[in-house]
XYZ file of C-alpha atoms in Angstrom:
345
model
C -0.016 0.001 0.038
C 3.012 2.344 -0.242
C 1.631 4.033 -3.358
C -1.512 4.829 -1.212
C -0.103 5.500 2.268
C 3.348 6.658 1.448
C 4.849 3.950 3.720
C 6.944 1.196 2.290
C 5.997 -1.201 5.090
C 3.720 -3.993 4.063
C 0.166 -3.968 5.448
C -1.629 -7.266 6.223
C -5.051 -7.978 4.700
C -7.564 -10.532 5.889
C -10.823 -12.005 4.414
C -12.485 -11.761 7.843
C -15.587 -9.499 8.349
C -14.772 -5.958 9.598
C -16.303 -5.287 12.962
C -15.960 -1.521 13.020
C -17.186 -0.375 9.610
C -19.061 2.770 10.765
C -16.070 4.265 12.758
C -13.238 3.467 10.337
C -12.687 4.861 6.896
C -12.428 2.546 3.840
C -8.633 2.795 3.810
C -8.527 1.574 7.471
C -10.599 -1.584 6.787
C -8.389 -4.705 7.035
C -10.526 -6.704 4.539
C -10.242 -4.176 1.637
C -7.489 -3.963 -0.975
C -6.857 -0.976 -3.253
C -6.181 -0.433 -6.905
C -2.609 0.555 -7.599
C -1.175 -1.373 -4.725
C 1.088 -4.487 -4.912
C 0.814 -7.946 -3.194
C 4.036 -8.517 -1.408
C 3.222 -12.089 -0.215
C 0.359 -14.539 0.000
C -2.600 -15.315 -2.324
C -6.102 -14.259 -2.569
C -9.153 -13.245 -4.485
C -11.000 -9.937 -4.413
C -14.380 -8.408 -5.520
C -14.253 -5.098 -7.217
C -16.833 -2.759 -5.737
C -15.663 0.661 -6.895
C -13.950 2.100 -10.011
C -12.666 5.439 -11.185
C -13.427 8.367 -8.976
C -15.150 6.141 -6.428
C -11.935 4.466 -5.416
C -9.509 5.778 -2.777
C -7.059 6.777 -5.427
C -9.919 8.536 -7.280
C -10.911 10.367 -4.073
C -7.306 11.510 -3.578
C -7.146 12.704 -7.123
C -10.295 14.809 -6.670
C -8.902 16.266 -3.408
C -5.709 17.424 -5.184
C -7.769 18.933 -8.043
C -9.922 20.838 -5.648
C -6.896 22.600 -3.985
C -6.624 26.166 -4.981
C -3.269 27.411 -6.236
C -1.750 29.793 -3.697
C 0.638 32.648 -4.394
C 4.300 32.428 -3.476
C 5.780 35.031 -1.097
C 7.415 36.723 -4.144
C 4.123 36.865 -5.951
C 2.451 38.379 -2.848
C 5.189 40.944 -2.528
C 4.947 41.842 -6.386
C 1.204 42.279 -5.972
C 1.836 44.691 -3.108
C 4.571 46.526 -4.937
C 2.305 46.786 -7.984
C -0.521 48.453 -6.099
C 1.829 50.888 -4.419
C 3.496 51.852 -7.724
C 0.164 52.175 -9.441
C -1.111 54.534 -6.782
C 2.049 56.605 -6.881
C 2.226 56.858 -10.662
C -1.506 57.846 -10.904
C -1.084 60.277 -8.032
C 1.815 61.865 -9.630
C 0.058 61.980 -12.996
C -2.833 63.900 -11.391
C -0.487 66.369 -9.678
C 1.433 67.092 -12.772
C -1.925 67.373 -14.767
C -3.109 70.028 -12.285
C 0.282 71.762 -12.181
C 0.557 71.836 -16.017
C -2.897 73.391 -16.514
C -2.770 75.823 -13.520
C 0.850 76.771 -13.246
C 2.264 75.876 -16.634
C -0.329 77.352 -18.738
C -0.769 74.161 -20.760
C -3.993 73.098 -22.489
C -5.941 70.194 -21.042
C -4.933 68.047 -23.968
C -1.176 68.813 -23.555
C -1.375 68.509 -19.805
C -3.137 65.129 -20.123
C -0.386 63.813 -22.497
C 2.215 65.028 -20.029
C 0.550 63.337 -17.119
C 0.373 60.079 -19.113
C 4.020 60.268 -19.775
C 4.704 60.694 -16.145
C 2.699 57.719 -15.194
C 4.239 55.521 -17.802
C 7.774 56.732 -16.728
C 7.008 55.569 -13.181
C 6.168 51.981 -14.242
C 9.302 49.686 -13.714
C 9.125 47.911 -17.176
C 12.334 46.063 -16.562
C 11.238 44.496 -13.256
C 9.433 41.428 -14.650
C 12.287 40.413 -17.087
C 14.828 40.955 -14.277
C 12.707 38.613 -11.943
C 12.265 35.978 -14.610
C 15.953 35.951 -15.380
C 16.781 35.632 -11.640
C 14.374 32.773 -11.213
C 15.623 31.025 -14.367
C 19.160 31.123 -13.059
C 17.866 29.654 -9.818
C 16.134 26.761 -11.837
C 19.457 26.234 -13.708
C 21.356 25.974 -10.431
C 18.798 23.493 -8.993
C 18.983 21.393 -12.159
C 22.751 21.183 -11.572
C 21.895 19.618 -8.254
C 19.536 17.155 -9.865
C 16.418 18.914 -8.709
C 13.547 19.453 -11.227
C 11.573 22.647 -10.874
C 8.174 22.689 -12.592
C 7.406 26.390 -12.034
C 9.684 29.391 -11.642
C 7.943 30.639 -8.597
C 8.718 27.360 -6.785
C 12.450 28.424 -6.664
C 11.635 31.464 -4.604
C 9.214 29.524 -2.438
C 11.875 26.932 -1.617
C 14.381 29.674 -0.857
C 11.871 31.294 1.583
C 11.295 28.006 3.454
C 12.525 27.837 7.124
C 11.284 24.362 8.130
C 11.035 21.396 5.797
C 8.988 18.322 6.749
C 9.929 15.346 4.655
C 8.869 11.662 4.359
C 11.495 8.984 4.659
C 11.656 5.991 2.328
C 11.411 7.104 -1.296
C 11.886 10.744 -0.312
C 15.133 11.042 1.519
C 16.197 7.563 0.217
C 15.768 5.796 -3.182
C 13.399 3.071 -1.791
C 16.103 0.533 -2.745
C 17.950 -2.142 -0.738
C 21.156 -3.828 -1.588
C 22.885 -7.028 -0.437
C 26.390 -6.131 0.470
C 27.799 -9.112 2.418
C 27.076 -12.824 2.550
C 28.238 -15.519 4.910
C 27.888 -19.285 4.286
C 30.034 -22.326 5.111
C 32.344 -20.202 7.203
C 33.188 -17.957 4.209
C 32.617 -14.224 3.681
C 31.561 -12.807 0.359
C 31.199 -9.276 -0.929
C 28.533 -8.204 -3.452
C 29.246 -5.149 -5.696
C 27.003 -2.664 -7.261
C 24.223 -0.579 -5.755
C 20.402 -0.569 -5.776
C 18.616 -2.658 -8.421
C 21.216 -2.397 -11.047
C 22.648 -5.398 -12.738
C 26.246 -3.990 -12.415
C 28.270 -5.706 -9.691
C 29.967 -8.982 -9.044
C 30.046 -11.614 -6.296
C 33.495 -12.291 -4.865
C 34.818 -14.146 -1.891
C 36.818 -12.326 0.620
C 40.311 -13.868 0.426
C 42.345 -15.576 -2.269
C 39.795 -18.306 -3.150
C 37.492 -17.317 -6.160
C 35.143 -20.292 -5.736
C 31.549 -18.756 -5.393
C 29.732 -22.170 -5.359
C 28.587 -22.005 -1.852
C 27.363 -18.416 -2.126
C 25.489 -19.169 -5.349
C 23.764 -22.075 -3.647
C 22.802 -19.797 -0.780
C 21.463 -17.106 -3.094
C 19.592 -19.729 -5.120
C 17.743 -21.010 -2.025
C 17.053 -17.541 -0.890
C 15.692 -16.541 -4.355
C 13.461 -19.510 -4.567
C 12.055 -18.541 -1.185
C 10.880 -15.155 -2.302
C 7.731 -13.777 -3.878
C 9.101 -10.557 -5.472
C 9.549 -10.173 -9.237
C 12.114 -8.283 -11.214
C 11.373 -6.580 -14.585
C 14.471 -5.661 -16.618
C 14.504 -2.144 -17.956
C 16.729 -1.287 -20.857
C 18.908 1.804 -20.604
C 22.350 3.031 -19.783
C 21.925 1.871 -16.170
C 20.184 -1.504 -16.878
C 17.969 -1.188 -13.976
C 15.349 -3.518 -12.492
C 11.849 -2.503 -11.728
C 10.626 -4.343 -8.563
C 7.263 -5.830 -7.915
C 7.047 -6.954 -4.276
C 9.034 -6.671 -1.019
C 12.232 -4.678 -1.270
C 14.263 -7.080 0.839
C 13.336 -10.065 -1.542
C 14.035 -7.818 -4.534
C 17.536 -7.248 -3.107
C 18.014 -10.934 -2.835
C 16.936 -11.576 -6.397
C 19.263 -8.818 -7.629
C 22.117 -10.443 -5.787
C 21.237 -13.820 -7.212
C 21.302 -12.180 -10.703
C 24.811 -10.745 -10.067
C 25.806 -14.334 -9.133
C 24.735 -15.663 -12.484
C 21.350 -17.100 -11.293
C 18.734 -16.047 -13.843
C 14.990 -15.901 -13.559
C 14.639 -18.770 -16.006
C 16.919 -20.880 -13.859
C 14.757 -20.292 -10.900
C 11.623 -21.329 -12.878
C 13.229 -24.715 -13.420
C 12.487 -25.430 -9.768
C 8.693 -24.971 -9.454
C 7.027 -24.108 -6.216
C 4.779 -26.811 -4.820
C 3.557 -25.125 -1.645
C 4.369 -22.141 0.607
C 3.941 -20.716 4.264
C 4.079 -16.933 3.867
C 6.206 -14.919 6.190
C 4.296 -13.588 9.207
C 5.258 -11.789 12.522
C 4.600 -14.860 14.634
C 6.736 -17.434 12.702
C 9.262 -14.731 11.597
C 10.182 -16.937 8.637
C 8.893 -17.915 5.242
C 8.898 -21.434 3.880
C 8.410 -22.725 0.385
C 8.501 -26.269 -0.960
C 10.302 -26.370 -4.292
C 10.618 -29.235 -6.832
C 14.498 -29.251 -7.142
C 15.516 -31.867 -9.609
C 13.442 -34.958 -8.577
C 13.007 -34.126 -4.813
C 10.610 -31.652 -3.045
C 12.889 -29.577 -0.848
C 11.879 -26.947 1.806
C 13.554 -23.501 1.393
C 13.378 -21.277 4.473
C 14.425 -17.840 5.117
C 13.854 -15.650 8.195
C 15.329 -14.472 11.562
C 18.313 -16.406 12.946
C 16.661 -16.473 16.357
C 13.939 -18.569 14.875
C 15.949 -20.725 12.541
C 18.981 -21.642 14.555
C 17.151 -23.555 17.211
C 15.567 -25.713 14.384
C 18.836 -26.423 12.661
C 20.431 -29.795 13.367
C 23.111 -29.847 10.553
C 24.599 -27.403 8.201
C 26.301 -27.654 4.783
C 29.937 -26.734 5.442
C 32.057 -26.374 2.375
C 30.510 -29.256 0.556
C 29.931 -31.588 3.546
C 26.901 -31.961 5.808
C 28.179 -31.530 9.416
C 26.484 -31.183 12.775
C 25.264 -27.639 13.627
C 26.901 -27.679 16.989
C 27.353 -24.805 19.543
C 30.618 -23.530 18.029
C 29.212 -23.258 14.573
C 26.031 -21.719 15.912
C 28.096 -18.990 17.652
C 30.090 -18.386 14.475
C 26.873 -18.009 12.460
C 25.372 -15.705 15.103
C 28.519 -13.500 14.831
C 28.148 -13.317 11.109
C 24.486 -12.578 11.269
C 25.055 -9.555 13.588
C 26.985 -7.680 10.905
C 23.972 -6.400 8.965
C 20.554 -7.442 7.652
C 22.063 -9.032 4.509
C 24.311 -11.232 6.499
C 21.269 -12.360 8.603
C 19.527 -13.590 5.511
C 22.602 -15.385 4.409
C 23.333 -17.089 7.672
C 19.715 -18.121 8.009
C 19.498 -19.773 4.769
C 22.785 -21.567 5.272
C 20.909 -23.880 7.752
């Protein structure tokens, strides 16, 4: 619901009957899904009961259209200056008209033309071009800092701001996650690149260049994910993500390790238990070669007590206390290592 609420955190939906319909808005009902939002995990069917302007997105669009455009501080000051200059120019014109006819001995026609000249001379004709040029220079400087300005007046409005209230994910950040480190079989790996770009390589820390164990780790983690990547063509070769950002980061890391989407499709999913806050883990049953295998990812605190053995550099060994402590030490580095150590079990 991030496109509706502005928050990147997933919101759970249920098919149960809502008990507080009269006191809660439609957006607050737990059994309603909305157009334009994405399903992060789980399955379900929905009945469409509103379209167009009757949806929540339509209501928001109507509210934005009903908002009246307000003047910027500079526009307000210009309006005030315009009124003052107009009154002064007209006042001086009247004074010179009277002085020309009474004291100067001019005819009314000549005095009127002289007064009009005085009025026109008091109008600052170069003010608007000067202001536009100044604002255009401001837009150019903002563009140099990768900020797009739709209206010239917005430059002055931004400069007059003393307090800025901002959102977090997607505003101060790029709403992207990146896997940086992996740990499996007692080996550390580094993942290059940033965000959802395909650029970057998987390499082991040390002299050994064998990435077999890390590839197997990423393959299991990618199979146990519901997110989808859509390749975008361009100079950056960037992925568009559908689903949870954490799972998207895992899929991108798997792609950097040479695991394609077609390769993952060769191991079809037979069943799944979606991630929830109680289990703190997600489980999928994949048909890998001829055997159904459970792939699990989740919090180390939930997975470690359930592990009895671990694949350690090609051999299946006991997941004893010493290896558990080593895995916990690796999982405390960052979130990416947590995923890696959990899936190594």
